[in-house]
Each structure stands twice: as structure tokens, then as C-alpha cells.
CSV table of C-alpha atoms and ligand atoms in Angstrom, one decimal:
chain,number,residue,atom,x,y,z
D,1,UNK,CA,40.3,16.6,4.7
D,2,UNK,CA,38.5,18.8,2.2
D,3,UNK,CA,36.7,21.6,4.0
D,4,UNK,CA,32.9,20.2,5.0
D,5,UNK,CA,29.8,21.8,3.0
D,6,UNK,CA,27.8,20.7,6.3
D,7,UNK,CA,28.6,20.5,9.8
D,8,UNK,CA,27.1,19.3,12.9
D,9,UNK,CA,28.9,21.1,16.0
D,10,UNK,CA,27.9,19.1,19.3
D,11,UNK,CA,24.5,18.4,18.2
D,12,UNK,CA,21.7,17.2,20.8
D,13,UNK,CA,18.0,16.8,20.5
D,14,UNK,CA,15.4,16.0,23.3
D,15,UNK,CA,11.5,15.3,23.0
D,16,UNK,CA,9.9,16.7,26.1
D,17,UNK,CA,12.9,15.6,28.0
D,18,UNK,CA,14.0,12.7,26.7
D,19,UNK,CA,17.3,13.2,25.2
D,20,UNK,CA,17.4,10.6,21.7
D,21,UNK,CA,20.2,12.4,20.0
D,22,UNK,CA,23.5,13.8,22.1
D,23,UNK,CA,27.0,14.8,21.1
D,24,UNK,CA,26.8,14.6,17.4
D,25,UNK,CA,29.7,16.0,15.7
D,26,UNK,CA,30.0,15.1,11.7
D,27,UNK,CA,31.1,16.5,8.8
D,28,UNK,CA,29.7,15.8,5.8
D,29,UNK,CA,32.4,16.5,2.7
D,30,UNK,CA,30.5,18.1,-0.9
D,31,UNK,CA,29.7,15.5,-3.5
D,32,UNK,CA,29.6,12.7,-1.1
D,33,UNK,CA,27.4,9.8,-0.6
D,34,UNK,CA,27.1,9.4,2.8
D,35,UNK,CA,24.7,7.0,5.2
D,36,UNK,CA,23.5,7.1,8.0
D,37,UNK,CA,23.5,3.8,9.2
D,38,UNK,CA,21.8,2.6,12.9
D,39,UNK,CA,19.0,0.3,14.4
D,40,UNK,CA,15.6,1.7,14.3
D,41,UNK,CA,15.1,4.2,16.5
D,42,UNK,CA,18.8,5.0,16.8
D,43,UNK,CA,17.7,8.8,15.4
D,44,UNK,CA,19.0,8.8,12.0
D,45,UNK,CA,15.8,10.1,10.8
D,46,UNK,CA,16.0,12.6,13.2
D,47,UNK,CA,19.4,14.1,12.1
D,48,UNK,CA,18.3,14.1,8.5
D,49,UNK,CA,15.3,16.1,10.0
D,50,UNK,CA,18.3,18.8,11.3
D,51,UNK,CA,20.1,19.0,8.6
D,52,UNK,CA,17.2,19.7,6.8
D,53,UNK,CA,16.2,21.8,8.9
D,54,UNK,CA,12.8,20.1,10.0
D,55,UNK,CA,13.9,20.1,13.3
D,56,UNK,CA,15.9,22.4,15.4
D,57,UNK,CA,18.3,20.8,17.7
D,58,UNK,CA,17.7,21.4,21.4
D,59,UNK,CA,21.8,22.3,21.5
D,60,UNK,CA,24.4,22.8,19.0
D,61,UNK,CA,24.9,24.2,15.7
D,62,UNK,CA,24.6,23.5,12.1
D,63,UNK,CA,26.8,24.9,9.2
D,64,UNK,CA,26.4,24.7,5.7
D,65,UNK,CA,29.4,26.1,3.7
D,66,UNK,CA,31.1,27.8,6.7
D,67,UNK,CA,27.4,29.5,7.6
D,68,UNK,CA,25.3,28.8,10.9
D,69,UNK,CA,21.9,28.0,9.3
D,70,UNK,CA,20.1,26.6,12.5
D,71,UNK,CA,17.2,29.4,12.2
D,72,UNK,CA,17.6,28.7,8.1
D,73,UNK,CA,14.4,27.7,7.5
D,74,UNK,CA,14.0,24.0,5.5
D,75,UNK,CA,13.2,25.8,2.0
D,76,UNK,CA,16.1,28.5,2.4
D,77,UNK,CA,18.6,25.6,2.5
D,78,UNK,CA,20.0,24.2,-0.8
D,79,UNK,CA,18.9,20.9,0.5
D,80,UNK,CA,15.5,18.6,-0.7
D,81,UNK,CA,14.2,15.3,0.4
D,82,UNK,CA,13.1,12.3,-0.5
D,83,UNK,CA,11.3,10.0,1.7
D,84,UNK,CA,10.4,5.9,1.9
D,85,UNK,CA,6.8,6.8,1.0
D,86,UNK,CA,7.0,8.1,-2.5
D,87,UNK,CA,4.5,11.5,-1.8
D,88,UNK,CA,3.2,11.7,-5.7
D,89,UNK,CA,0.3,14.3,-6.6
D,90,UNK,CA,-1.5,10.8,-8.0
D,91,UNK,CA,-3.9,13.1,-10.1
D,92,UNK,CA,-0.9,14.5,-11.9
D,93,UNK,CA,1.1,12.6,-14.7
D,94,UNK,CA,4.7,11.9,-14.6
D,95,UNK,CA,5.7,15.1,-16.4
D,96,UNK,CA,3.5,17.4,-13.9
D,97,UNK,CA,4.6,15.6,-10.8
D,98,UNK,CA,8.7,16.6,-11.8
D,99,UNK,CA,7.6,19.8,-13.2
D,100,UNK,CA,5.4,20.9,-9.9
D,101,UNK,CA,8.2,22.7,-7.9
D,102,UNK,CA,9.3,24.1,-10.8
D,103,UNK,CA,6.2,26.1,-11.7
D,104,UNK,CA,6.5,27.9,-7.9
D,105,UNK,CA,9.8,29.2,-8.8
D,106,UNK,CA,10.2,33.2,-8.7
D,107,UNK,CA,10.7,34.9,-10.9
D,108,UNK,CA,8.7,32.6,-13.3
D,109,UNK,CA,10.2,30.1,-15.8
D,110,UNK,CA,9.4,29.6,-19.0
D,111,UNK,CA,7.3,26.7,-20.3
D,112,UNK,CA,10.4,25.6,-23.1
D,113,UNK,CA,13.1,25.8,-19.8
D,114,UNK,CA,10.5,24.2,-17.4
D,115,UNK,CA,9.9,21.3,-20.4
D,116,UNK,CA,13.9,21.4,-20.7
D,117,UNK,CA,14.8,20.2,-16.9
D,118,UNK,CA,11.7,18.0,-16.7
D,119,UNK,CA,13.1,15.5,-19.7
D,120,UNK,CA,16.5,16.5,-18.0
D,121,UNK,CA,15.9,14.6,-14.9
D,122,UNK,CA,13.4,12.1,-16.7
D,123,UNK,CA,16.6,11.0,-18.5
D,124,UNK,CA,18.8,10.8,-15.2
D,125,UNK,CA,16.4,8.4,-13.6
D,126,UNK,CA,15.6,6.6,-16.4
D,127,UNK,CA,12.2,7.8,-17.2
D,128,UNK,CA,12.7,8.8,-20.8
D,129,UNK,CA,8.9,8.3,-22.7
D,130,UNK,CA,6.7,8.2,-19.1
D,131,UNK,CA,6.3,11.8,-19.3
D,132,UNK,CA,2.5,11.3,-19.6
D,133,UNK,CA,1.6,8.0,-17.9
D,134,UNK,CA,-0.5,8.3,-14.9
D,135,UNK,CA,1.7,8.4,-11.4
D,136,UNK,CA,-0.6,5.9,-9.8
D,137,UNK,CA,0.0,3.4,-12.7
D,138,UNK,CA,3.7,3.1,-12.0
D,139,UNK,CA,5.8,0.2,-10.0
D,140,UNK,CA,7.3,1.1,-7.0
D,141,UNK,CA,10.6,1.6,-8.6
D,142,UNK,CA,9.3,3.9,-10.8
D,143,UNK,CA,7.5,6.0,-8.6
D,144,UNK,CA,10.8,6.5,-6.0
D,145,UNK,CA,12.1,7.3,-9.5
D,146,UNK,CA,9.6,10.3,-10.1
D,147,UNK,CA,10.4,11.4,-6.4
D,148,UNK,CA,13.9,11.6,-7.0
D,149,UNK,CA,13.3,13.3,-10.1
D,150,UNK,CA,10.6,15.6,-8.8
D,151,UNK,CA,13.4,16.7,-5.7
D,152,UNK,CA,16.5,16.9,-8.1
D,153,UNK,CA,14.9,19.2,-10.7
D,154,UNK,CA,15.6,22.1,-8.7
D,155,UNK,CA,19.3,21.5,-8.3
D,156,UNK,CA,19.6,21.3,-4.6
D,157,UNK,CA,23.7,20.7,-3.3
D,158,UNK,CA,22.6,17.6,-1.2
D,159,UNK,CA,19.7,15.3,-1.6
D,160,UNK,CA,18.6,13.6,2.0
D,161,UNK,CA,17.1,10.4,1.0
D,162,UNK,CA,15.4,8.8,4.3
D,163,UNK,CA,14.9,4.6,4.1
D,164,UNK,CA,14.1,5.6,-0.1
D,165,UNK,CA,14.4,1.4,-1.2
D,166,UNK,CA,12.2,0.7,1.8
D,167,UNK,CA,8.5,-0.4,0.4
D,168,UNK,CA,10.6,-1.9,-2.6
D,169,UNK,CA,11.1,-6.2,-3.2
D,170,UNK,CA,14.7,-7.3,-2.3
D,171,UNK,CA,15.4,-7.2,-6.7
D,172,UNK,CA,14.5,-3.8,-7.2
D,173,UNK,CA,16.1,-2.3,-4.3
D,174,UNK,CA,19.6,-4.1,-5.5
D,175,UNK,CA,19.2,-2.3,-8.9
D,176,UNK,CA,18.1,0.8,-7.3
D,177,UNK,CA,20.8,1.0,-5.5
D,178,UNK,CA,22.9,0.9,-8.3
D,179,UNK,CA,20.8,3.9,-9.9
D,180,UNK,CA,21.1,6.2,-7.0
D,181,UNK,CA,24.9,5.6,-7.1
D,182,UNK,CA,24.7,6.4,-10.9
D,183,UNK,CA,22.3,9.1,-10.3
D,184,UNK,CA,24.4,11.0,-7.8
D,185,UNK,CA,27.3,10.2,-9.6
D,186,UNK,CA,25.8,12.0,-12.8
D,187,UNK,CA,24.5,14.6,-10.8
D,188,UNK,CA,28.0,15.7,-9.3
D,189,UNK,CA,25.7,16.5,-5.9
D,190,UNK,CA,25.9,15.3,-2.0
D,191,UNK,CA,24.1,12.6,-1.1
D,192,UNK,CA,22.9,11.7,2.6
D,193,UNK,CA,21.4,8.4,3.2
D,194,UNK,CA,19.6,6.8,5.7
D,195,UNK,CA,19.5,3.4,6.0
D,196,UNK,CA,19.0,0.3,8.8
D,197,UNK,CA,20.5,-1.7,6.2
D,198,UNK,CA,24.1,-2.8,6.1
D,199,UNK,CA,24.6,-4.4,3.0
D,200,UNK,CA,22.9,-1.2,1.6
D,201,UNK,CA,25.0,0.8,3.5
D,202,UNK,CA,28.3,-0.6,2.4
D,203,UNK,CA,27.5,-1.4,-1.3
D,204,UNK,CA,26.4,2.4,-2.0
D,205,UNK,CA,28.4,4.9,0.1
D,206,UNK,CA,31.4,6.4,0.6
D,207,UNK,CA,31.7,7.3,4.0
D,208,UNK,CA,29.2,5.3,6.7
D,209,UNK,CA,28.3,6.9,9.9
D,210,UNK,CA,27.4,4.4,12.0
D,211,UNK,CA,24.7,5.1,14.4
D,212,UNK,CA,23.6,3.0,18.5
D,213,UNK,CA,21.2,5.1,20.9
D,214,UNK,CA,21.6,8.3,20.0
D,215,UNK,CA,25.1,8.7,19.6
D,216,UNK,CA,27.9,8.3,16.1
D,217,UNK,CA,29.5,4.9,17.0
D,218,UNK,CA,31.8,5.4,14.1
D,219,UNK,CA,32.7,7.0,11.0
D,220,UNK,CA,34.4,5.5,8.0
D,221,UNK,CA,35.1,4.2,4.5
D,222,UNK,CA,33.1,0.7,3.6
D,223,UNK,CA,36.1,-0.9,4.0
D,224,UNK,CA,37.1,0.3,7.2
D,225,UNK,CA,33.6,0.4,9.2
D,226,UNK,CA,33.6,-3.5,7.9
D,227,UNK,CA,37.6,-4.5,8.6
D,228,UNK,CA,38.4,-2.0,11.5
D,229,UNK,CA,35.1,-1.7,13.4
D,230,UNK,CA,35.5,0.1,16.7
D,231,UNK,CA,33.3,-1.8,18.8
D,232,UNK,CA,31.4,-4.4,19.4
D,233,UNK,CA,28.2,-3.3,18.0
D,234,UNK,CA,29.6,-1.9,15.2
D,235,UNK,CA,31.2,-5.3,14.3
D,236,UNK,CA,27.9,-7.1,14.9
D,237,UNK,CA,25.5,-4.4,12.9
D,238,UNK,CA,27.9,-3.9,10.0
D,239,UNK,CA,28.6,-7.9,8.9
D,240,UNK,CA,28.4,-10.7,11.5
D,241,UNK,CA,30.5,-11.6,14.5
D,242,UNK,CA,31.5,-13.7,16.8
D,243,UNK,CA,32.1,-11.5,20.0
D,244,UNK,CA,34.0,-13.0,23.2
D,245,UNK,CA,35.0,-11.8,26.7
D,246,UNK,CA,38.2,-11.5,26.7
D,247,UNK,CA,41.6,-9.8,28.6
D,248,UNK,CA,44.9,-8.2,26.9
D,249,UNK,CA,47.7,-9.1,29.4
D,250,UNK,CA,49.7,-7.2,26.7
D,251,UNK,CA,50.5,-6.1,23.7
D,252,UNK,CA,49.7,-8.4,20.7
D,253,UNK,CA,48.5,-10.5,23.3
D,254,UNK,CA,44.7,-11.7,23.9
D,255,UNK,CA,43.4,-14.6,26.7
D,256,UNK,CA,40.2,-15.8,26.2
D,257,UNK,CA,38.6,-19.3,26.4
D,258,UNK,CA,41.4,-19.4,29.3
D,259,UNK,CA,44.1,-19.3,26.1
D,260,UNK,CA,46.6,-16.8,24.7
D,261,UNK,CA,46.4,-15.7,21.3
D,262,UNK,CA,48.4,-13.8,19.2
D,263,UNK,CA,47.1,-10.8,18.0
D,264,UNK,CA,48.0,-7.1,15.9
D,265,UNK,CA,46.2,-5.1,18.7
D,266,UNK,CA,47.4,-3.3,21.4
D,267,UNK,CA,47.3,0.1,23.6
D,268,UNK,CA,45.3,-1.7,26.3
D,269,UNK,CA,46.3,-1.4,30.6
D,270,UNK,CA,47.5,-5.0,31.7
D,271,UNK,CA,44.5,-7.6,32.3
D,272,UNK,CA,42.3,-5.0,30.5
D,273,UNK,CA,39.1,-6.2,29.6
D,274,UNK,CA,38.2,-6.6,25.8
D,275,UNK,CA,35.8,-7.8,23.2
D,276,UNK,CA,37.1,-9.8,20.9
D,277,UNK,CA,35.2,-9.7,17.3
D,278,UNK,CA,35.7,-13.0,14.8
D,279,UNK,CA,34.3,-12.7,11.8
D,280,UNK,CA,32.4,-16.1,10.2
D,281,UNK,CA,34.5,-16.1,7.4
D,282,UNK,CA,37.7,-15.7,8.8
D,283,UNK,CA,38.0,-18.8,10.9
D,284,UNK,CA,39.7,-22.1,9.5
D,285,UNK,CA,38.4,-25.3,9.7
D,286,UNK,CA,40.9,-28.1,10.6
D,287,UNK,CA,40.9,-31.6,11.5
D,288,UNK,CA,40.6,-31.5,15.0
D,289,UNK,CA,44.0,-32.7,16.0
D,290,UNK,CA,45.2,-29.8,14.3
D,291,UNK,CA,42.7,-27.2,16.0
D,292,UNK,CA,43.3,-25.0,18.7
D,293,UNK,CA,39.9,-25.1,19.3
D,294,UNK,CA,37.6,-28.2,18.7
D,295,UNK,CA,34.1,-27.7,18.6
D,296,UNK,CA,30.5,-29.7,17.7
D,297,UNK,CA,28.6,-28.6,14.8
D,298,UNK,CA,25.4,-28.2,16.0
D,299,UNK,CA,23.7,-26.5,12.8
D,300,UNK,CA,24.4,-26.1,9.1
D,301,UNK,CA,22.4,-23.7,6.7
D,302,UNK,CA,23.1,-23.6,3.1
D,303,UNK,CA,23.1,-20.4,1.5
D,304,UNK,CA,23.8,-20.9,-1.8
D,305,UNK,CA,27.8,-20.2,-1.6
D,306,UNK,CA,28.8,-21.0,1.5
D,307,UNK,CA,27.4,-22.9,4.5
D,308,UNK,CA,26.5,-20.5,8.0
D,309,UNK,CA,27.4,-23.6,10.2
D,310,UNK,CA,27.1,-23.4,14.2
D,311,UNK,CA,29.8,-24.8,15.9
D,312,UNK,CA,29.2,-25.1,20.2
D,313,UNK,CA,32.3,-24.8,22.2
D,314,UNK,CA,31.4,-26.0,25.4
D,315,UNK,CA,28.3,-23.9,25.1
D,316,UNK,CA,29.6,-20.9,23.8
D,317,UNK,CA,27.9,-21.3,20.2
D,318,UNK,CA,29.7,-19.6,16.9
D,319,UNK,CA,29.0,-18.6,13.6
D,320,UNK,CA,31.2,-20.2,11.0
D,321,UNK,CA,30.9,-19.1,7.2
D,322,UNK,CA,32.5,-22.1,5.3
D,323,UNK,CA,32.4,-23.7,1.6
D,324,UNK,CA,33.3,-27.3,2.8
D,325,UNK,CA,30.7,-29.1,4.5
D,326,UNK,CA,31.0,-30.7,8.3
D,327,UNK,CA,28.1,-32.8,8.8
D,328,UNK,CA,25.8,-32.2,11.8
D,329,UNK,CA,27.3,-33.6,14.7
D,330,UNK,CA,30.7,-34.0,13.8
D,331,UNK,CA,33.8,-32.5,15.7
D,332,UNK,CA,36.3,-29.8,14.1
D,333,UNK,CA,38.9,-27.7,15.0
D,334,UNK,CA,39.8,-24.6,14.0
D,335,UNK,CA,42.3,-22.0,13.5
D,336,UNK,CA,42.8,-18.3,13.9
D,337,UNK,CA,45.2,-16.5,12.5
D,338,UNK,CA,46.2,-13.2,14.4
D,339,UNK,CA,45.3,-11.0,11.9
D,340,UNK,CA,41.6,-12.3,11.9
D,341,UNK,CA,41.4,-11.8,15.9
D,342,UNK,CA,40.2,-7.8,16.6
D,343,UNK,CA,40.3,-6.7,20.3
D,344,UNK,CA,38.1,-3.8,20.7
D,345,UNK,CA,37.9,-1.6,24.3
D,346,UNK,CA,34.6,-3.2,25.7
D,347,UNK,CA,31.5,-2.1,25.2
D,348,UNK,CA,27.5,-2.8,27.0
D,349,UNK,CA,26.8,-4.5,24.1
D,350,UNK,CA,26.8,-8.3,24.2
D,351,UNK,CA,26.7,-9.8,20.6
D,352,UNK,CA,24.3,-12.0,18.4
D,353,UNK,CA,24.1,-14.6,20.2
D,354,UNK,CA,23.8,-12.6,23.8
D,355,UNK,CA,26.0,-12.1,27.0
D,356,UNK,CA,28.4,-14.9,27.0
D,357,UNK,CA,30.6,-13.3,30.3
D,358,UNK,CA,29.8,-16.4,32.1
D,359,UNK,CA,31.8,-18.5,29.9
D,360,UNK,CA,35.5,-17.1,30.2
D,361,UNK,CA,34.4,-17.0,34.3
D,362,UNK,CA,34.0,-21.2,34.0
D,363,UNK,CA,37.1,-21.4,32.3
D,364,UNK,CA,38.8,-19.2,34.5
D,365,UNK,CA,41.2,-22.7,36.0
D,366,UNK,CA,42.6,-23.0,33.1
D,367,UNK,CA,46.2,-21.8,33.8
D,368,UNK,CA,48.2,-24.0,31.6
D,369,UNK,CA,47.5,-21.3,28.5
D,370,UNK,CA,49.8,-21.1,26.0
D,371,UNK,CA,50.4,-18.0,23.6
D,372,UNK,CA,50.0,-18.9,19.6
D,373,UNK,CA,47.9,-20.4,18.0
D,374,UNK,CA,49.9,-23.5,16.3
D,375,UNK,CA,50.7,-25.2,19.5
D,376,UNK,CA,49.4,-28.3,20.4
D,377,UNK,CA,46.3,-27.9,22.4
D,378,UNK,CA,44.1,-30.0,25.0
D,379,UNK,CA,41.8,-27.1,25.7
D,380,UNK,CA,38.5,-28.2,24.1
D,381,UNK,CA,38.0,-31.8,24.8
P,1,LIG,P1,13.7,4.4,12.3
P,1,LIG,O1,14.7,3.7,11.5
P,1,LIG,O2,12.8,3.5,13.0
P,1,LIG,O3,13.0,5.5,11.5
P,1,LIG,P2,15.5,6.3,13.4
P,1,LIG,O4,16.9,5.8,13.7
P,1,LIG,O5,15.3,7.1,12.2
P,1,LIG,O6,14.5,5.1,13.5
P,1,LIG,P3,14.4,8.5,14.8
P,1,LIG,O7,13.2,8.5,14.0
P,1,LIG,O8,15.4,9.6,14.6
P,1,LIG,O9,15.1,7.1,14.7
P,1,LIG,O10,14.0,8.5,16.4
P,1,LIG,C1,14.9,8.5,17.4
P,1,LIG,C2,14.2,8.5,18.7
P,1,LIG,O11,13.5,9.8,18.9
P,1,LIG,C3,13.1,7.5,18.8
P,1,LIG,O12,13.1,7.0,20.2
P,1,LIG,C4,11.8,8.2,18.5
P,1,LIG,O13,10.7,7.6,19.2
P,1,LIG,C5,12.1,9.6,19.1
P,1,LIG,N1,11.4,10.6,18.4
P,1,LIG,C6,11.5,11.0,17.1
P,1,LIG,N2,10.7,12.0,16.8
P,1,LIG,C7,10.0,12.3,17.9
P,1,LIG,C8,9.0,13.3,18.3
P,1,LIG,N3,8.5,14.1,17.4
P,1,LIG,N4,8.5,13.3,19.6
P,1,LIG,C9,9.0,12.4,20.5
P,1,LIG,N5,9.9,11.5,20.2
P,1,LIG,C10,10.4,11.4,19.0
């Protein structure tokens, strides 16, 4: 890996005590966009806040470029920020708002070079002609627009942009989230984003960090956070899931509704208990001859290009993502191929729909199991 422009070394933070951020060790590469992604109060905001330097963690140590900078102070750091709430001088216009840091710079710039990075950044974000509209008399987007501007037009090396989209309507914040990708893009800069967002998270960034109390659950690419999550809450923040007690009597091997399934996992102790994560989309509706599991539809929501259906396996109710419609009430089976099955090392957390551990426990007589999952089946009737 490229070497990091910042790093958190065994970072902690406690507030009169209480410890909300603890063992947080992340490197964050130059010219990435990266996101902090978590639950609220899961103390994204308060990383960004050490990074920047608003905050001094209670242990550890921060490097930027190689260089300890935990005693930097936050306007020594080549870092600015841009928060949800948009912070405009409202009696200043457009051009004075981006222009304002600018005019505190020492030695002094000149008014041609301050007018020359003002239309500068106005172009990046857009904002050609606003120059002299009144701040208050902007849209929301344009506003977080003028922030961005106002924090890029003194070339910092990362931009921390904490909940930025927040105040804006669903529409806007889908095209500003194309902008920001442009904007760092154009800027060549680092980018750290926070975000309780997932669809955010994975439509912008290049590496997620993905954040449960106080702690880095994982770190990743988009792709693998969503395909390769390493828990159970990581599966059920980043997408939906369908998460199951279950054990791994071996490799490639998981039990749970009382069956065997073939799976690509392994590296578990014999009988170790697991989570087992199935994604909505991945399961396959069948006649329910043909099922290894046959289930009741219970619900069906139309979402426009796919139905979320509900599907209750003897009380153990799932999320199924499909394009054909089951009415309500009607019986299915379905099928799971091993490589949609992901066994994941067991975690507190118990799922969307909550702690199902009493199920596999009332199903623990069934003995009869049967490994694959083609095989005929009595199991769910
Ligand atoms: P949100 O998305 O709601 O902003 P977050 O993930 O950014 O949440 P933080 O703001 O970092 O979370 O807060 C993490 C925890 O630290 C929370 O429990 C919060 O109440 C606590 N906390 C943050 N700042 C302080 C403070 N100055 N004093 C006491 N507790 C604090």
C-alpha cells in the first residue's frame, strides 16, 4: 500500500470517563475519498474532530505525512472542513463568502490573485455568474456549494466533510454526490467523509470505514464492505440481510434451520457458532417442491423494480428482493446457492429483524439433515 498521508496509531477518546472511541488504527492513503460510515453516535464525528485536530485524543497518536501532529493545532494542519450546516457570513455575497479566508492570508494577496482563485473554485463547484448574489438567497445546494468552495480556496491536502448532503431533499443530495466525486476528482485532493448513509457511502468512496460503538468494524473497497462483510452488523448496515444462528461442523459446511448447507467458508473450530448473512437479492424463488426451504409470504412491497417480499419460515421471517410476484399468502420455496450463503465469526449483534437464537434451539430434533442444497427436502412443511 502506498505510504498513508494520515495515520491514526491506537487512537482512544473518553468524555469525563466515558470511553466512545477506543482502538482506532486507520490509514488514510493521499487523494482518496474515504467515509466514515457508522450509526449515529458511533463517533465518526468525533474522529473527523481528531484528525482535524478539534479534539485531542485521550491516547494515541496522529501522523500526517510521517509527522506526529497531535499538539498541531487545527489551523497548522493542511486540513479544512465543511460541515452539514452550511456556516455562510449571510451579509456577505457569494464572491466575499469564498474570498473571506483568503483576505487573512500572510503575507497579503493581491486583489487580481485573490479575484483569480475565487472564480477558480466558483467554476469547480459550479458557481460560475453567482459571484454577487446574496448567500441567503441561495438553495441548499448552492449554499453547501459556496462552503465547499469557501474551504477549498485555500488548497488544503484533505477536505473533512462531516454529514455535508444532510439538510438537502433526497434529489439534490444524489446529484451532489456526484459533484463532490467530480469535485475531488478535479481537485486531485483527499477527501474524508462522514456519512450514516450507506448508499451514500458506497456510491461515492473509495475505501469505507465502517464504524459500531466506538470501534472500526471494517475497512474496504465498496465492493468488498458490500460482498465480503465481516460481520453481522456490517452486513446489516451496509445493504440488507437476512442474518441466522447457525454452526460450521466443518469446512464448506454450515447447519442451520437444523440443515447442512454447502458453503465457500471456512477456518471455523468444529460446531463453532456463526452468523450466517443472506442477502434479499440472492435467494431463488422456486416452486415449492423444488425448495429446500418452503415458506409463506406474509408481505409484498412494491418498489418500483423489484418486490421486498416477507417470506415466514416457521416464524423466522425473511427479506426476499424479487421481480416476480408471489401473492400474499401463497407458499414458495427457495434456493441457495453456496456462494450466496456467508458465515461470519458471531457477533452481539442480532439482525433486522431481531434475536432469532430461539429458532435453530426449536429445531434442534431435526437430525435427519442433509448436506446440499438440491436434495429433496421435507424440512419446512
Ligand atoms: P452522529 O452521526 O449522531 O453525529 P457520530 O457517529 O458522529 O454521531 P460522535 O458525535 O462522534 O458520533 O459521538 C460519539 C459519542 O461521543 C456519542 O455518544 C456522543 O454523545 C459522545 N460525545 C461526543 N462529543 C462529546 C462531548 N464533547 N462530551 C461528551 N460526550 C461527547
Amino acid at each position: 500500500m502506498q505510504n498513508a498521508l494520515i495515520r491514526l496509531a491506537d487512537c482512544a477518546m473518553a468524555f469525563d470517563g466515558d470511553v466512545v472511541l477506543d482502538n482506532i488504527n486507520l490509514e488514510i492513503r493521499d487523494k482518496e475519498f474515504l467515509t466514515l460510515l457508522g450509526p449515529s453516535g458511533c463517533g465518526k464525528t468525533t474522529t473527523l474532530n481528531i484528525i482535524g485536530g478539534f479534539k485531542k485524543p485521550t491516547r494515541g497518536d496522529v501522523f500526517f505525512d510521517g509527522v506526529r501532529i497531535n499538539d498541531v493545532p487545527p489551523h497548522k494542519r493542511h486540513v479544512n472542513t465543511v460541515f452539514q450546516k452550511y456556516a455562510l457570513f449571510t451579509h456577505l455575497n457569494v464572491y466575499e463568502n469564498v474570498a473571506f479566508g483568503l483576505r487573512l492570508v500572510k503575507p497579503k494577496l493581491s486583489e487580481a490573485e485573490i479575484e483569480r482563485r475565487v472564480t477558480e473554485m466558483l467554476d469547480v463547484v459550479s458557481l460560475h455568474g453567482f459571484e454577487r448574489r446574496d448567500s441567503s438567497s441561495l438553495s441548499g445546494g448552492q449554499q453547501q456549494r459556496v462552503a465547499i468552495a469557501r474551504a477549498l480556496v485555500l488548497k488544503p491536502r484533505v477536505l473533512l466533510l462531516d454529514e455535508p448532503l444532510g439538510a438537502l431533499d433526497l434529489r439534490l443530495r444524489k446529484d451532489m454526490q456526484n459533484e463532490l466525486k467530480r469535485i475531488q476528482q478535479a481537485m486531485d485532493i483527499t477527501f474524508i467523509y462522514v456519512t450514516h448513509d450507506q448508499e451514500e457511502a458506497l456510491a461515492m468512496s473509495d475505501t469505507i470505514v465502517v464504524m459500531d460503538g466506538g470501534a472500526i468494524q471494517q475497512v474496504g473497497s465498496p465492493e468488498d464492505i458490500y460482498n465480503e462483510p465481516q460481520n453481522a452488523f456490517v452486513a446489516d448496515f451496509v445493504g440488507e440481510s437476512n442474518i441466522v444462528d447457525g454452526t460450521m461442523p466443518q469446512d464448506g459446511v454450515v447447519e442451520f434451520f437444523g440443515r447442512k448447507f454447502k458453503c465457500l467458508d471456512g477456518g471455523f473450530a468444529p460446531n463453532e457458532p456463526v452468523d450466517v448473512v443472506i442477502r434479499p437479492e440472492d435467494v431463488d424463488i422456486v416452486p415449492p417442491g423444488a425448495g429446500v426451504l418452503i415458506g409463506t409470504v406474509t408481505n409484498i412491497t412494491f418498489k418500483g423494480v423489484h418486490y421486498d417480499i416477507i417470506v415466514d419460515f416457521h416464524g423466522f421471517k425473511w427479506l426476499i428482493q424479487t421481480t416476480d410476484l408471489s401473492p400474499l399468502g401463497a407458499k414458495i420455496g427457495i434456493k441457495l446457492d453456496p456462494d450466496c450463503i456467508h458465515v461470519m465469526k458471531k457477533s452481539k449483534y442480532s439482525g433486522m429483524f431481531g434475536d432469532y437464537s430461539s429458532y435453530s434451539a426449536e429445531y434442534d430434533d431435526i437430525s435427519d439433515v442433509s448436506v446440499g442444497i438440491d436434495e429433496d427436502t421435507d424440512y419446512a412443511e
